Coordinates of N, CA and C in Angstrom, one line a residue:
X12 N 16.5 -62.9 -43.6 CA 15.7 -61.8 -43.0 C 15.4 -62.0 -41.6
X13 N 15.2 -63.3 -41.4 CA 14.8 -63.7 -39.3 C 15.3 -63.0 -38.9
X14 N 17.2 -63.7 -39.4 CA 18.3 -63.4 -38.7 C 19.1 -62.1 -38.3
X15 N 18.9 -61.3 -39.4 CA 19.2 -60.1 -39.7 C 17.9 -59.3 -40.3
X16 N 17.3 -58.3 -39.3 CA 16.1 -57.9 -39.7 C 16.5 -56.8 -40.9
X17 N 17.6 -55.7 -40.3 CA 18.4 -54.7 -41.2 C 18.5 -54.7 -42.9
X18 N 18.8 -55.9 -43.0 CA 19.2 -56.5 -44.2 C 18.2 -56.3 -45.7
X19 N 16.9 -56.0 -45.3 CA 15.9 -55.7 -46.0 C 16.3 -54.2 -46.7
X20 N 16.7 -53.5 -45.8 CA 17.1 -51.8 -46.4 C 17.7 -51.7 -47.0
X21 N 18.9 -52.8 -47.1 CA 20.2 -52.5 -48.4 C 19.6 -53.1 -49.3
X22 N 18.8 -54.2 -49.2 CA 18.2 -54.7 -50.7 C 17.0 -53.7 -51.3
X23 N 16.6 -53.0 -50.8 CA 15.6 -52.2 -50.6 C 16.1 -50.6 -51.3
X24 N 17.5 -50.3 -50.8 CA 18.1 -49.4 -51.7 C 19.2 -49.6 -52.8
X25 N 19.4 -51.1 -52.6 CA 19.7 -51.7 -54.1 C 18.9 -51.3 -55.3
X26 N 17.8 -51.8 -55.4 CA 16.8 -51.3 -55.8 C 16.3 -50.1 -56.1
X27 N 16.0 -49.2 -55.3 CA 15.6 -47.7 -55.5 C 17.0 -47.2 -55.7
X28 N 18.1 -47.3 -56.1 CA 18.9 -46.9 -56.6 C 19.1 -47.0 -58.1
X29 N 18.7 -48.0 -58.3 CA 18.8 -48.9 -59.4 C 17.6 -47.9 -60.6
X30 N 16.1 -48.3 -60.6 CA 15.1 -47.9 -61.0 C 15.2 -45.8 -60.5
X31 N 15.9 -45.5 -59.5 CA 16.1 -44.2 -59.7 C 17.0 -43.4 -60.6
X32 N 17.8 -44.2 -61.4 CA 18.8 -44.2 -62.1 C 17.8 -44.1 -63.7
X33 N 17.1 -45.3 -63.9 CA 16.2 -45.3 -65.2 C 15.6 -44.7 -65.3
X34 N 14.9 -44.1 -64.0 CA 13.9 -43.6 -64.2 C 14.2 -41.8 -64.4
X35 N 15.0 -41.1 -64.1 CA 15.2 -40.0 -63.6 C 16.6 -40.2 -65.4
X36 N 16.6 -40.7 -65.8 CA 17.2 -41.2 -67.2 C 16.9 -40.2 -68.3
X37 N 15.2 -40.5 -67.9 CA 14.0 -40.6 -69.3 C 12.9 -39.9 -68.9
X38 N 13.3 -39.3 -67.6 CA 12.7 -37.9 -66.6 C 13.4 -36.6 -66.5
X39 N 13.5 -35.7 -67.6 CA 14.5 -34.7 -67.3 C 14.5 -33.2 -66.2
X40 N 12.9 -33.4 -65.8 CA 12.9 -32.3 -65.1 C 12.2 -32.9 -63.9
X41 N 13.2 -32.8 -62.9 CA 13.5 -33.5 -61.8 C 12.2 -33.4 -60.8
X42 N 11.5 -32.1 -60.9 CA 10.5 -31.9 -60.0 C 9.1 -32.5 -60.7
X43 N 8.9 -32.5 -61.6 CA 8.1 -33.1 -62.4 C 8.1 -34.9 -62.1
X44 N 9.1 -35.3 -61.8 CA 9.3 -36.7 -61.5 C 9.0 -37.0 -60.7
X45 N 9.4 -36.4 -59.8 CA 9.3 -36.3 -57.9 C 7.5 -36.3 -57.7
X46 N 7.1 -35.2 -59.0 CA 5.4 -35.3 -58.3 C 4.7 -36.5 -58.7
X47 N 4.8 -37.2 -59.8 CA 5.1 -38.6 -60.8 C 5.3 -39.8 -59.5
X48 N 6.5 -39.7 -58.8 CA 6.4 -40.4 -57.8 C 5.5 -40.8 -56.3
X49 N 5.2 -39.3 -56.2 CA 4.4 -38.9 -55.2 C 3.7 -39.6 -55.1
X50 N 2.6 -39.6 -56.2 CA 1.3 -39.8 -57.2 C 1.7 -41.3 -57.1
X51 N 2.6 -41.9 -57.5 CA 2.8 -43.6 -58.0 C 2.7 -44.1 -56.8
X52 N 3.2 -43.3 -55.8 CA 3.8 -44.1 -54.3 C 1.9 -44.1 -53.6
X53 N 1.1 -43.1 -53.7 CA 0.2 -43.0 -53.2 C -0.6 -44.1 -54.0
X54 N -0.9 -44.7 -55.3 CA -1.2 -45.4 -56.0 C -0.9 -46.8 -55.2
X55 N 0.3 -46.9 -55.2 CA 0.5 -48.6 -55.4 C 0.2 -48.7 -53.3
X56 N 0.3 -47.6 -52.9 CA -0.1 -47.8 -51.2 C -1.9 -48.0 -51.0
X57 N -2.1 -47.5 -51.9 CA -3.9 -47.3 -51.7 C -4.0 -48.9 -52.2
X58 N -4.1 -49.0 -53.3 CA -4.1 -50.5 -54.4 C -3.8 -51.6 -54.1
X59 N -2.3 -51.7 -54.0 CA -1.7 -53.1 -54.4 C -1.4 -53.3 -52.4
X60 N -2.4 -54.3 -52.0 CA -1.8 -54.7 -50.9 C -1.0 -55.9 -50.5
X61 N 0.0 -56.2 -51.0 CA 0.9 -56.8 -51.0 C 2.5 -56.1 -51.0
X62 N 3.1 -56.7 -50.1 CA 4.4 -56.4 -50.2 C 5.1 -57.6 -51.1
X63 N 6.1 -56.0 -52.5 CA 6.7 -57.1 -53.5 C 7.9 -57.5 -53.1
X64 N 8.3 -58.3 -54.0 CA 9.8 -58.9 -53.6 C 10.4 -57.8 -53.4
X65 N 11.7 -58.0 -52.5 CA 13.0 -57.5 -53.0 C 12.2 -55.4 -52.1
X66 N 11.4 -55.9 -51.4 CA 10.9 -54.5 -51.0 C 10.7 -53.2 -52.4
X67 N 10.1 -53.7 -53.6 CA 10.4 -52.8 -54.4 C 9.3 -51.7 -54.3
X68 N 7.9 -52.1 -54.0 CA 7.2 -50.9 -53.4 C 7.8 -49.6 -52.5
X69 N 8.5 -50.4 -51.9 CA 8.9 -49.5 -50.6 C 10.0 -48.4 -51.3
X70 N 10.5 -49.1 -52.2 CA 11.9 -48.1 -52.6 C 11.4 -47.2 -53.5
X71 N 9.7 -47.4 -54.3 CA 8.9 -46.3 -54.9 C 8.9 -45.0 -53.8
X72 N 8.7 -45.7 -52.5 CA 8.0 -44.1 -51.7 C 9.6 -43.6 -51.4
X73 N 10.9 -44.9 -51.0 CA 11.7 -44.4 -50.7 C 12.9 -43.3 -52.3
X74 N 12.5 -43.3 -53.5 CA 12.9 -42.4 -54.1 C 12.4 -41.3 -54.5
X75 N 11.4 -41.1 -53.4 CA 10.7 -39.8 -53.2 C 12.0 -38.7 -52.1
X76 N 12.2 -39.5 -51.4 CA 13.3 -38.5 -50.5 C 14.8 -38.7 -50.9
X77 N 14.9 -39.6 -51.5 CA 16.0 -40.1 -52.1 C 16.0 -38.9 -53.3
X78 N 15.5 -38.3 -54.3 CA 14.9 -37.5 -54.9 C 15.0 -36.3 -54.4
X79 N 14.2 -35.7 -53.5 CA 14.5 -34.7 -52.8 C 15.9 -34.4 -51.8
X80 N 16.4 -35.5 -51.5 CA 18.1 -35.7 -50.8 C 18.7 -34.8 -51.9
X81 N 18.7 -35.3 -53.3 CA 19.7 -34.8 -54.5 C 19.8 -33.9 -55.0
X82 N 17.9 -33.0 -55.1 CA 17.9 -31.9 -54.9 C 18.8 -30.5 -54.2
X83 N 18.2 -31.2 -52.9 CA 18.7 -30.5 -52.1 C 20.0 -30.5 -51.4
X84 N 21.0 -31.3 -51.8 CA 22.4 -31.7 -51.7 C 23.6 -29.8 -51.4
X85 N 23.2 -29.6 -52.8 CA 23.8 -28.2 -53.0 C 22.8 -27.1 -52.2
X86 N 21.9 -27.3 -51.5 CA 21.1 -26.6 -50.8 C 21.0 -26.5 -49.4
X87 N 22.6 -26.4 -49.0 CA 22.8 -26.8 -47.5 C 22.1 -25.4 -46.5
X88 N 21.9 -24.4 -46.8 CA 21.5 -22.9 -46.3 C 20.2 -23.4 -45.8
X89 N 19.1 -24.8 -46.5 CA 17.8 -24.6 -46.3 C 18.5 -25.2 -44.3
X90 N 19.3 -25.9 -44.4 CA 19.5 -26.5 -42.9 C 20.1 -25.6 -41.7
X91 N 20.4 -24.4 -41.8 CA 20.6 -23.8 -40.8 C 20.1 -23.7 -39.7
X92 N 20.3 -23.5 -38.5 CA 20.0 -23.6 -37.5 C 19.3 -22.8 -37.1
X93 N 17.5 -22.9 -37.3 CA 16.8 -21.8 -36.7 C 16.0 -22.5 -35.7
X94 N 16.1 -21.8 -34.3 CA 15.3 -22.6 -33.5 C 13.5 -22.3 -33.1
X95 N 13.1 -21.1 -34.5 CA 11.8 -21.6 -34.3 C 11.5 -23.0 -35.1
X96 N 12.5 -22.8 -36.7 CA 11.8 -23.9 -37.6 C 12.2 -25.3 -36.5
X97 N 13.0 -25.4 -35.7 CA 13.0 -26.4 -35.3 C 11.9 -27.0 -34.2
X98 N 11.7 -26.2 -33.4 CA 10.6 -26.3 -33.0 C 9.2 -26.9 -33.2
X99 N 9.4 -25.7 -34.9 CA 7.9 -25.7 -35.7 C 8.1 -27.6 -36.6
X100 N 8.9 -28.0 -36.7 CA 8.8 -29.4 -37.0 C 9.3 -30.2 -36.1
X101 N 9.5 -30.4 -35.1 CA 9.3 -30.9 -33.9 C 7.5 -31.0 -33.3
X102 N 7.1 -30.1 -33.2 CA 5.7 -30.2 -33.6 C 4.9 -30.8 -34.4
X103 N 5.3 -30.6 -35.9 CA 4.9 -31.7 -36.3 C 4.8 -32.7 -36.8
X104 N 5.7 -33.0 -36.4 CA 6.2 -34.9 -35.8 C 5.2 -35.1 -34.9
X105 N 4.7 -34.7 -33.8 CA 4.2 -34.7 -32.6 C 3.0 -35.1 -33.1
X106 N 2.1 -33.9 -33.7 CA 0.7 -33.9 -34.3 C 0.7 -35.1 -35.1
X107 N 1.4 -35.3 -36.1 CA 1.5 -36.6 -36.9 C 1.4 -38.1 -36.4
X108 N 2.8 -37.8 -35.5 CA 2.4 -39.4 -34.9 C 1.5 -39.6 -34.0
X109 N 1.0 -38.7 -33.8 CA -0.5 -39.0 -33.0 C -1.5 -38.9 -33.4
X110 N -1.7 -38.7 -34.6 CA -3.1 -38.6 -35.6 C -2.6 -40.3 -36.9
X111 N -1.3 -39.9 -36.6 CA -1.2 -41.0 -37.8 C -0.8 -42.2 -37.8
X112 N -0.3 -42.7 -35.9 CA -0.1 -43.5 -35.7 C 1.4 -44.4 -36.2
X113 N 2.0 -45.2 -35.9 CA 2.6 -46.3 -36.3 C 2.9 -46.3 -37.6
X114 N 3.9 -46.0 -38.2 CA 3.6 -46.4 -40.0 C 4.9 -47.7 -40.3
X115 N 4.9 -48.5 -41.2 CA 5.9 -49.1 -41.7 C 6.2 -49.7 -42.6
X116 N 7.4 -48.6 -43.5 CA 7.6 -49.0 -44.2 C 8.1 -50.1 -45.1
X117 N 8.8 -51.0 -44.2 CA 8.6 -52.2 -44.7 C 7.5 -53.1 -45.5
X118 N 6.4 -52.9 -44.9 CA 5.4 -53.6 -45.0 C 4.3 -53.1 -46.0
X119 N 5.2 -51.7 -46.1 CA 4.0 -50.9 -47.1 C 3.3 -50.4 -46.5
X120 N 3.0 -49.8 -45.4 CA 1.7 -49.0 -44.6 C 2.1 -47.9 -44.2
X121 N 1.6 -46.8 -44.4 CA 1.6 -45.7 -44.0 C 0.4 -44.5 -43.5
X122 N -0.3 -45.4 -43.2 CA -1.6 -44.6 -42.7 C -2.0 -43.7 -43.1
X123 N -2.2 -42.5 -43.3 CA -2.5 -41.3 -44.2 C -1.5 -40.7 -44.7
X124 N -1.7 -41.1 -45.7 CA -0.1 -41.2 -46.9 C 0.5 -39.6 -46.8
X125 N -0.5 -38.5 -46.5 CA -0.4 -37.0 -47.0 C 0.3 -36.8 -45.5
X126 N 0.0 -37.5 -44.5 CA 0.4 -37.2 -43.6 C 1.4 -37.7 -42.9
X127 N 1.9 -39.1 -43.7 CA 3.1 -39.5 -43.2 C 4.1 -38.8 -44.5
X128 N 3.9 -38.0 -45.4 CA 4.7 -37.0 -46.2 C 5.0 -35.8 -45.3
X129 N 4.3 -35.6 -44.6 CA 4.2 -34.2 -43.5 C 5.6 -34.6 -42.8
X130 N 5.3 -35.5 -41.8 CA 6.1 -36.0 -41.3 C 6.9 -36.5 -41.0
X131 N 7.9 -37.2 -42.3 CA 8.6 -37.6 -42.9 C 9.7 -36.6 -42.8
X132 N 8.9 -35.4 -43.8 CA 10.1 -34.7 -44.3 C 10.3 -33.5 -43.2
X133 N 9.4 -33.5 -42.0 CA 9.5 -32.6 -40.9 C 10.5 -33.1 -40.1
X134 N 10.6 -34.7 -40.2 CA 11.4 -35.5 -39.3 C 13.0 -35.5 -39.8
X135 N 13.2 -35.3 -41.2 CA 14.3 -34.9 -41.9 C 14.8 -33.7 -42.3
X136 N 14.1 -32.9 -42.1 CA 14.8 -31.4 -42.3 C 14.5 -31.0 -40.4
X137 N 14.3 -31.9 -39.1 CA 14.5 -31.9 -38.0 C 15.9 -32.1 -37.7
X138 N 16.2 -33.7 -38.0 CA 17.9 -34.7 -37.7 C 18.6 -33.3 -39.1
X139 N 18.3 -33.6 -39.9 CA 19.8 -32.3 -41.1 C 19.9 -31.2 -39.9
X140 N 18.5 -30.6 -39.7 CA 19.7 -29.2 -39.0 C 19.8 -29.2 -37.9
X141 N 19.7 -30.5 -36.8 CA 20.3 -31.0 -35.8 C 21.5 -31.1 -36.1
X142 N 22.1 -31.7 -36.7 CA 23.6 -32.1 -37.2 C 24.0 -31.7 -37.6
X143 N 23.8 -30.4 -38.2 CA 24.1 -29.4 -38.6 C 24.3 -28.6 -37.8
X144 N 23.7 -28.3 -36.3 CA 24.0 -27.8 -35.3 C 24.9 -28.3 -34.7
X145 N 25.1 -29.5 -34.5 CA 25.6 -30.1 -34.0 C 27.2 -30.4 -34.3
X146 N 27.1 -30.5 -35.4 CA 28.6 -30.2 -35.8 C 29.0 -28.9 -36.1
X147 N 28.5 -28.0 -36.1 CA 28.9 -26.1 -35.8 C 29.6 -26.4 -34.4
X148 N 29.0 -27.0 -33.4 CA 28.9 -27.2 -31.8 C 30.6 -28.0 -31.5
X149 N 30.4 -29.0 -31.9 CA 31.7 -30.2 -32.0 C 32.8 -30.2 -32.7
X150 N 32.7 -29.8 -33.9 CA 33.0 -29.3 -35.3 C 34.0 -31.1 -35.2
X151 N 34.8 -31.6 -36.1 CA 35.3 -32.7 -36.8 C 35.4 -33.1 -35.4
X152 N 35.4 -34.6 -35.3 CA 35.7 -35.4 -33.9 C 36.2 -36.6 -34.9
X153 N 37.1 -37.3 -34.3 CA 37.6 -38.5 -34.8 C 36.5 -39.9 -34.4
X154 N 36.2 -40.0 -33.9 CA 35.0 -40.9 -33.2 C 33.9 -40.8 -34.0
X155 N 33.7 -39.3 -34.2 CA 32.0 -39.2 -34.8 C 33.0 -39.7 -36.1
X156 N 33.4 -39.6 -36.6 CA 34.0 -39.8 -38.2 C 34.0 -41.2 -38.5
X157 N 34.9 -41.9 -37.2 CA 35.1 -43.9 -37.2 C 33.4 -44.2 -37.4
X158 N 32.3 -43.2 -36.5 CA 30.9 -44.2 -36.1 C 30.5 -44.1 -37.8
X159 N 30.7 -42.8 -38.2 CA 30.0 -42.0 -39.2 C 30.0 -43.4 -40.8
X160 N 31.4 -43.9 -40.6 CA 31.9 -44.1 -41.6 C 31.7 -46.0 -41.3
X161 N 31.2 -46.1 -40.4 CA 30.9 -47.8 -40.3 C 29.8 -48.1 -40.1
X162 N 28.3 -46.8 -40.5 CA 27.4 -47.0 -39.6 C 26.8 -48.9 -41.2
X163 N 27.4 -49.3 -41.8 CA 26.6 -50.3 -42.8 C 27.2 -51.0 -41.7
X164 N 28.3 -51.5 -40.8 CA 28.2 -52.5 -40.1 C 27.7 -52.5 -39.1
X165 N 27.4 -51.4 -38.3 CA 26.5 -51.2 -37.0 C 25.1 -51.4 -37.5
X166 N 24.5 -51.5 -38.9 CA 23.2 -51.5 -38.6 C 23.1 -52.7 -38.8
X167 N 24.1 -53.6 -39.2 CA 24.0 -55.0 -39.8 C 24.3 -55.6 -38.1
X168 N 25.0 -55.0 -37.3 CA 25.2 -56.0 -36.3 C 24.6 -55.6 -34.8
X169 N 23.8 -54.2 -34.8 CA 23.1 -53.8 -34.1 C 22.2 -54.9 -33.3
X170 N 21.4 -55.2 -33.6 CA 20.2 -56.4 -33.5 C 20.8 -57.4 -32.8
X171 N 22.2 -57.8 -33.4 CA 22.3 -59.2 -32.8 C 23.2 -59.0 -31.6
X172 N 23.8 -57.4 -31.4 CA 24.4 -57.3 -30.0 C 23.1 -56.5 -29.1
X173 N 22.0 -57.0 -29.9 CA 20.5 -56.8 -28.7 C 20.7 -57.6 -28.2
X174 N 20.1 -58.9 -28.8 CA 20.1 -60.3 -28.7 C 21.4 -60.3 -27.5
X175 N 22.6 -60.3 -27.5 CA 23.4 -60.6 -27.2 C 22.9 -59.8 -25.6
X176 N 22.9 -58.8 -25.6 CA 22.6 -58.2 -24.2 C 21.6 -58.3 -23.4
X177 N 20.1 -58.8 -24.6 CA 19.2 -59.1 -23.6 C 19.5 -60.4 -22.7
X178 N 20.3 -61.6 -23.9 CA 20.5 -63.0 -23.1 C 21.5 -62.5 -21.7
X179 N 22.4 -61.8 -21.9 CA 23.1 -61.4 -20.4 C 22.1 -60.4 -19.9
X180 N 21.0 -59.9 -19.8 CA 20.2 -59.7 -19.0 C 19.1 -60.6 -18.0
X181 N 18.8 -61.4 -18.8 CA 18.0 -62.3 -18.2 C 18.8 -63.6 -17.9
X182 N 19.9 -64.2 -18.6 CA 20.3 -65.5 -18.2 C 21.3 -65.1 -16.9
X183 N 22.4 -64.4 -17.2 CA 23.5 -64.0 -16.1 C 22.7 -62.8 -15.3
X184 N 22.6 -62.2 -15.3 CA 21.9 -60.6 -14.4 C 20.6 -61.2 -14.1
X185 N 19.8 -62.0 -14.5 CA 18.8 -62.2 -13.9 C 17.6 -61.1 -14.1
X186 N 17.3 -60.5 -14.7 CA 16.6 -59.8 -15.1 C 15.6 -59.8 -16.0
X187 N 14.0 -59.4 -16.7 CA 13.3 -59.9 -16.7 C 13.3 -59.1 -18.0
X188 N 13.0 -59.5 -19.5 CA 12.9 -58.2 -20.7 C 12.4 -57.3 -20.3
X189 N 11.2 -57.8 -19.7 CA 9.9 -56.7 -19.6 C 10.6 -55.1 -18.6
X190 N 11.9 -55.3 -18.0 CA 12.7 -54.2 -17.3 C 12.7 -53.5 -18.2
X191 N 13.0 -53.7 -19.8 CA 13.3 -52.6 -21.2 C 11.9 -51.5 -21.5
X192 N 11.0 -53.0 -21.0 CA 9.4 -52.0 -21.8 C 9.1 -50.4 -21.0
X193 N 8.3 -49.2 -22.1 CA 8.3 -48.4 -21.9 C 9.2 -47.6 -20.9
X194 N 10.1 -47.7 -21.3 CA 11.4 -46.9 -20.6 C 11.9 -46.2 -21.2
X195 N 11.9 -45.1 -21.5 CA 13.2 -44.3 -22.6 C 14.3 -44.3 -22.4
X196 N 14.5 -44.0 -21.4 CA 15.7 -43.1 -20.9 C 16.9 -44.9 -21.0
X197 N 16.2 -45.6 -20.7 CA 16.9 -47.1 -20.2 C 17.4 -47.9 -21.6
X198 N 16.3 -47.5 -22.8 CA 16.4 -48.0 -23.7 C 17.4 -47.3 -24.5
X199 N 17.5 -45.6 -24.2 CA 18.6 -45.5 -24.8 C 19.9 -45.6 -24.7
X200 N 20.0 -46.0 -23.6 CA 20.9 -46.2 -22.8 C 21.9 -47.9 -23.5
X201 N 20.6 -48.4 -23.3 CA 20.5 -49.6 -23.9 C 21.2 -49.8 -25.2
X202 N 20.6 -48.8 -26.3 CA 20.6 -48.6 -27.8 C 22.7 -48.1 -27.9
X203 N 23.1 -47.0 -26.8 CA 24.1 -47.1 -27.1 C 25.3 -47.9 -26.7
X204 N 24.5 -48.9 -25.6 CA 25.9 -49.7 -25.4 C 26.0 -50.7 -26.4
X205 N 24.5 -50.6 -27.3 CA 25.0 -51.5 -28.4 C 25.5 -51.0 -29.3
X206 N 25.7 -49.5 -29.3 CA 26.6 -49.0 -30.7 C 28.1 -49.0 -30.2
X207 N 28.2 -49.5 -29.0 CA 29.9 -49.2 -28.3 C 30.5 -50.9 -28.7
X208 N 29.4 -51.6 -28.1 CA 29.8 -53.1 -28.7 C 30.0 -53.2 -30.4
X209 N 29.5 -52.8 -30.9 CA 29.3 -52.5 -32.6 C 30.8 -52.2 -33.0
X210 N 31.4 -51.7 -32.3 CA 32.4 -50.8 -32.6 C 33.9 -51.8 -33.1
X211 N 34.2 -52.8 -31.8 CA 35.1 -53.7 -32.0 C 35.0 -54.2 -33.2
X212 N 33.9 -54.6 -33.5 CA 33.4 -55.7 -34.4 C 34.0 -54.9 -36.0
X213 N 33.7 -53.6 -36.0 CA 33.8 -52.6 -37.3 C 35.6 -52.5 -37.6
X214 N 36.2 -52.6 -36.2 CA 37.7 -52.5 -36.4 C 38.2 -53.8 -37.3
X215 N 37.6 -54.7 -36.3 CA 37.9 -56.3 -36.7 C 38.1 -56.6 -38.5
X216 N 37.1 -55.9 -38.7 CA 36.1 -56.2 -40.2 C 37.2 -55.1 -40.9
X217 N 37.1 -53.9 -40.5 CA 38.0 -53.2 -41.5 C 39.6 -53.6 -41.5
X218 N 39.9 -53.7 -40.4 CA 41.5 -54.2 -40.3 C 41.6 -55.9 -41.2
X219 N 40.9 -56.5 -41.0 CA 41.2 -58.2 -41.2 C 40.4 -58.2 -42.6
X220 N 39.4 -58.4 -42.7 CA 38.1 -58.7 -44.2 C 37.5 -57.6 -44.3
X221 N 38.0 -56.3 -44.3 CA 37.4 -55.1 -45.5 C 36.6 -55.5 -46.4
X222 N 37.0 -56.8 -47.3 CA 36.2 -57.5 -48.4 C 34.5 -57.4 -48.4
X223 N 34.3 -57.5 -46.9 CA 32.7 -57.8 -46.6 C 31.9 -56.7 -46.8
X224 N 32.5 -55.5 -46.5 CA 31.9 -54.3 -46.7 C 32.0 -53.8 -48.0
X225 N 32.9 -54.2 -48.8 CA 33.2 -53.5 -50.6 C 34.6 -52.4 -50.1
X226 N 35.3 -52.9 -49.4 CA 36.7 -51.9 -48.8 C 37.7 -53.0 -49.4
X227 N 38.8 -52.0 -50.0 CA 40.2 -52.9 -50.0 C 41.0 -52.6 -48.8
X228 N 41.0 -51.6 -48.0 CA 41.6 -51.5 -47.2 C 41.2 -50.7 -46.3
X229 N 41.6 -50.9 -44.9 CA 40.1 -50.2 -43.7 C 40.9 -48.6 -44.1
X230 N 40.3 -47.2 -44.1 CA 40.3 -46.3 -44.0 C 40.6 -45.5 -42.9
X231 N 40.3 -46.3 -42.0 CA 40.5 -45.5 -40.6 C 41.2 -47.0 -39.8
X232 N 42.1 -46.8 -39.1 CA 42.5 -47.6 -38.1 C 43.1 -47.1 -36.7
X233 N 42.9 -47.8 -35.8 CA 43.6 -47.7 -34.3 C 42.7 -46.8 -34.0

């Protein structure tokens, strides 16, 4: 976990895959579950302050949207591109993270639980009909498809081609970390030269040891 911070999420939806499966078994009416979980996730966040193994709290609040995802799968019309609703949840994200501060889920904290629900799902029905605009806009790109389809190795190798860029920031460039802090524009800048370095690494892995990802053979090449 030092080494690889990412690494927590896939065991995290090992998990809420797993117990979404049992549970949603011997749960036949899906909305009814979903409020069940609501209710459990607010429970064990108020209660139990401890983070369990294996992030299994976390995958309670995470098969709340995981839930709602499956729902709404066949319900692509709710994502259309309207630019007041977009707006109107762009806003509140805004209000949220400013009243509700910092949440993480890792750790189990979510500050006002009703309100990091607001936010959440304002923040994801935001990115759906972004991308959904977005590819009306682009429509199929070969590139978005390569990134689309390797993002388990970009998120696994993300961090360590930080690492990698901050040490040639400061050891060779001469430059000081503190150049990153409160900067947006620099950081994203930053964020995507690490998904361009990310990229070799994904060829490497699908062309030579597919194995590592659960691939017999890379899907996309050259």
């Amino acid at each position: 976990m030092i080494h690889n911070i990412p690494t927590w999420f896939y065991i995290c939806l090992y998990g809420l895959e797993m117990f979404y499966y049992i549970f949603f078994k011997h749960v036949k009416k899906r909305y009814i579950g979903l409020i069940i979980l609501i209710i459990a996730g607010y429970l064990n966040y108020t209660f139990n302050p401890y983070v369990l193994p294996f992030s299994l709290n976390t995958a309670l609040v995470g098969m709340i949207f995981y839930g709602f995802g499956y729902e709404l799968k066949n319900r692509k019309y709710i994502f259309k591109s309207n630019i007041i609703y977009i707006i109107f949840s762009l806003l509140l994200i805004i209000v949220v993270a400013h009243f509700n501060g910092r949440i993480n889920m890792y750790k189990n904290y979510y500050g006002n639980y009703p309100l990091f629900l607001v936010g959440a799902f304002s923040g994801i029905y935001l990115i759906a009909t972004l991308s959904t605009l977005l590819s009306n806009i682009f429509k199929e790109r070969k590139w978005i498809t390569y990134v689309s389809k390797n993002t388990i190795i970009i998120s696994g190798f993300h961090l360590l081609m930080f690492s990698f860029m901050k040490g040639f920031l400061v050891f060779v460039l001469h430059i000081p970390i503190a150049f990153l802090y409160e900067k947006i524009l620099i950081n994203v800048l930053f964020a995507a030269v690490s998904l361009v370095l990310c990229l070799p690494v994904a060829y490497i892995i699908n062309r030579y040891v597919p194995f590592i990802v659960g691939k017999k053979k890379s899907p996309l090449r050259g």
